[in-house]
Amino acid sequence: MTPQTDITTFDDIKLLVDTFYSKVQKDEFIGPIFNEKIGNRWPEHLEKMYRFWQTILLEVHSYSGSPFPPHKQLPVAKEHFDRWMQIFTETTDSLFSGPLAEEAKLRAKNMAEMFHYKIDYFRNLEKNQTNNS
């Protein structure tokens, strides 16, 4: 069964975020990284993600901050971002269909690529600084 509705409300955002992160937490590959980093702060993280996606997709400016810094030191590689993106795409496709659902997947893909690039950049920068000391 293909979903017929697009992402249009805050409740849709919550459904997407809750379903996605529920799968992430249980995933054997990326779940341990998220669970170790977030610990018992999942409710706080989910609230932040609701506001982030509401700002991006519904243009309700409820998120402020910089999403990259908390991710800078994560022990992740391209395979982790690929898995994250796979789960995000599957979750979105299972729940929604329409322009905003497509926009969510595009934004997630762009964010995953940018985070991966920046994490690699900082990792290499630190490695080079250590080697040159």
Coordinates of C-alpha atoms in Angstrom, one line a residue:
M1 CA 0.0 0.0 0.0
T2 CA 1.4 3.4 -1.0
P3 CA 0.7 6.3 1.2
Q4 CA -1.5 8.9 -0.4
T5 CA -0.8 12.0 1.7
D6 CA 2.1 14.4 1.9
I7 CA 3.8 15.9 4.9
T8 CA 1.6 18.9 5.8
T9 CA 1.3 19.2 9.6
F10 CA 3.4 19.2 12.7
D11 CA 1.8 15.8 13.5
D12 CA 3.2 14.5 10.2
I13 CA 6.6 15.7 11.2
K14 CA 6.3 14.0 14.5
L15 CA 5.2 10.7 12.9
L16 CA 8.2 10.9 10.5
V17 CA 10.7 11.7 13.2
D18 CA 9.4 9.2 15.7
T19 CA 9.2 6.4 13.2
F20 CA 12.6 7.1 11.8
Y21 CA 14.4 7.4 15.1
S22 CA 12.6 4.3 16.4
K23 CA 14.2 2.4 13.5
V24 CA 17.6 4.1 14.0
Q25 CA 17.7 3.1 17.7
K26 CA 17.1 -0.6 16.9
D27 CA 19.4 -0.7 13.9
E28 CA 22.4 -2.9 14.5
F29 CA 24.8 -0.8 12.5
I30 CA 24.0 2.8 13.4
G31 CA 21.8 2.3 16.5
P32 CA 24.7 1.9 19.0
I33 CA 26.4 5.1 17.8
F34 CA 23.1 7.1 18.3
N35 CA 22.2 5.4 21.6
E36 CA 25.7 6.0 23.1
K37 CA 25.8 9.6 22.0
I38 CA 22.2 10.5 23.0
G39 CA 21.9 8.2 26.1
N40 CA 18.8 9.0 28.0
R41 CA 18.2 12.3 26.2
W42 CA 16.1 10.8 23.4
P43 CA 12.9 12.9 24.3
E44 CA 15.0 16.1 24.1
H45 CA 16.7 15.0 20.8
L46 CA 13.3 14.1 19.2
E47 CA 11.9 17.5 20.2
K48 CA 14.8 19.2 18.5
M49 CA 14.3 17.1 15.4
Y50 CA 10.6 18.0 15.3
R51 CA 11.5 21.7 15.3
F52 CA 14.3 21.2 12.8
W53 CA 12.1 19.4 10.2
Q54 CA 9.2 21.7 10.9
T55 CA 11.4 24.7 10.0
I56 CA 12.8 23.0 6.9
L57 CA 9.6 21.5 5.5
L58 CA 6.7 23.6 6.8
E59 CA 8.5 26.9 7.1
V60 CA 7.5 27.3 10.7
H61 CA 10.7 28.8 12.1
S62 CA 10.8 26.9 15.4
Y63 CA 14.4 25.6 15.2
S64 CA 17.4 27.7 16.0
G65 CA 20.9 26.5 16.3
S66 CA 23.6 24.8 14.3
P67 CA 23.0 21.2 13.5
F68 CA 26.6 20.2 12.7
P69 CA 28.6 20.7 15.9
P70 CA 27.1 17.9 17.9
H71 CA 28.0 15.5 15.1
K72 CA 31.6 16.6 14.6
Q73 CA 33.2 14.0 16.8
L74 CA 31.0 11.0 15.9
P75 CA 32.9 7.8 15.0
V76 CA 31.1 7.6 11.6
A77 CA 32.1 6.9 8.0
K78 CA 30.3 7.0 4.6
E79 CA 28.7 3.6 5.3
H80 CA 27.0 5.0 8.4
F81 CA 25.6 7.9 6.4
D82 CA 24.4 5.5 3.7
R83 CA 22.6 3.4 6.3
W84 CA 21.0 6.6 7.9
M85 CA 19.8 7.7 4.5
Q86 CA 18.5 4.3 3.6
I87 CA 16.4 4.2 6.8
F88 CA 15.2 7.8 6.3
T89 CA 14.2 7.1 2.7
E90 CA 12.4 3.9 3.5
T91 CA 10.6 5.5 6.4
T92 CA 9.5 8.6 4.4
D93 CA 8.3 6.4 1.5
S94 CA 6.3 4.1 3.8
L95 CA 4.5 7.1 5.4
F96 CA 4.1 9.8 2.8
S97 CA 3.9 10.7 -0.8
G98 CA 4.2 14.1 -2.4
P99 CA 6.4 17.1 -2.9
L100 CA 7.3 17.7 0.7
A101 CA 8.1 14.0 1.2
E102 CA 10.5 14.3 -1.8
E103 CA 11.9 17.5 -0.3
A104 CA 12.5 15.8 3.0
K105 CA 14.5 13.1 1.3
L106 CA 16.5 15.6 -0.8
R107 CA 17.3 17.7 2.3
A108 CA 18.3 14.6 4.3
K109 CA 20.6 13.4 1.4
N110 CA 22.2 16.9 1.2
M111 CA 22.7 17.0 5.0
A112 CA 24.2 13.5 5.1
E113 CA 26.6 14.4 2.4
M114 CA 27.6 17.7 4.0
F115 CA 28.0 16.2 7.4
H116 CA 30.1 13.3 6.0
Y117 CA 32.3 15.8 4.1
K118 CA 32.7 18.1 7.2
I119 CA 33.4 15.2 9.6
D120 CA 36.1 13.9 7.2
Y121 CA 37.5 17.4 6.8
F122 CA 37.9 17.9 10.6
R123 CA 39.2 14.4 11.1
N124 CA 41.9 14.9 8.5
L125 CA 42.7 18.3 9.8
E126 CA 43.2 17.0 13.3
K127 CA 45.2 14.0 12.0
N128 CA 47.5 16.4 10.1
Q129 CA 47.9 18.7 13.1
T130 CA 48.9 15.7 15.2
N131 CA 51.3 14.4 12.6
N132 CA 52.9 17.9 12.3
S133 CA 53.4 18.4 16.0

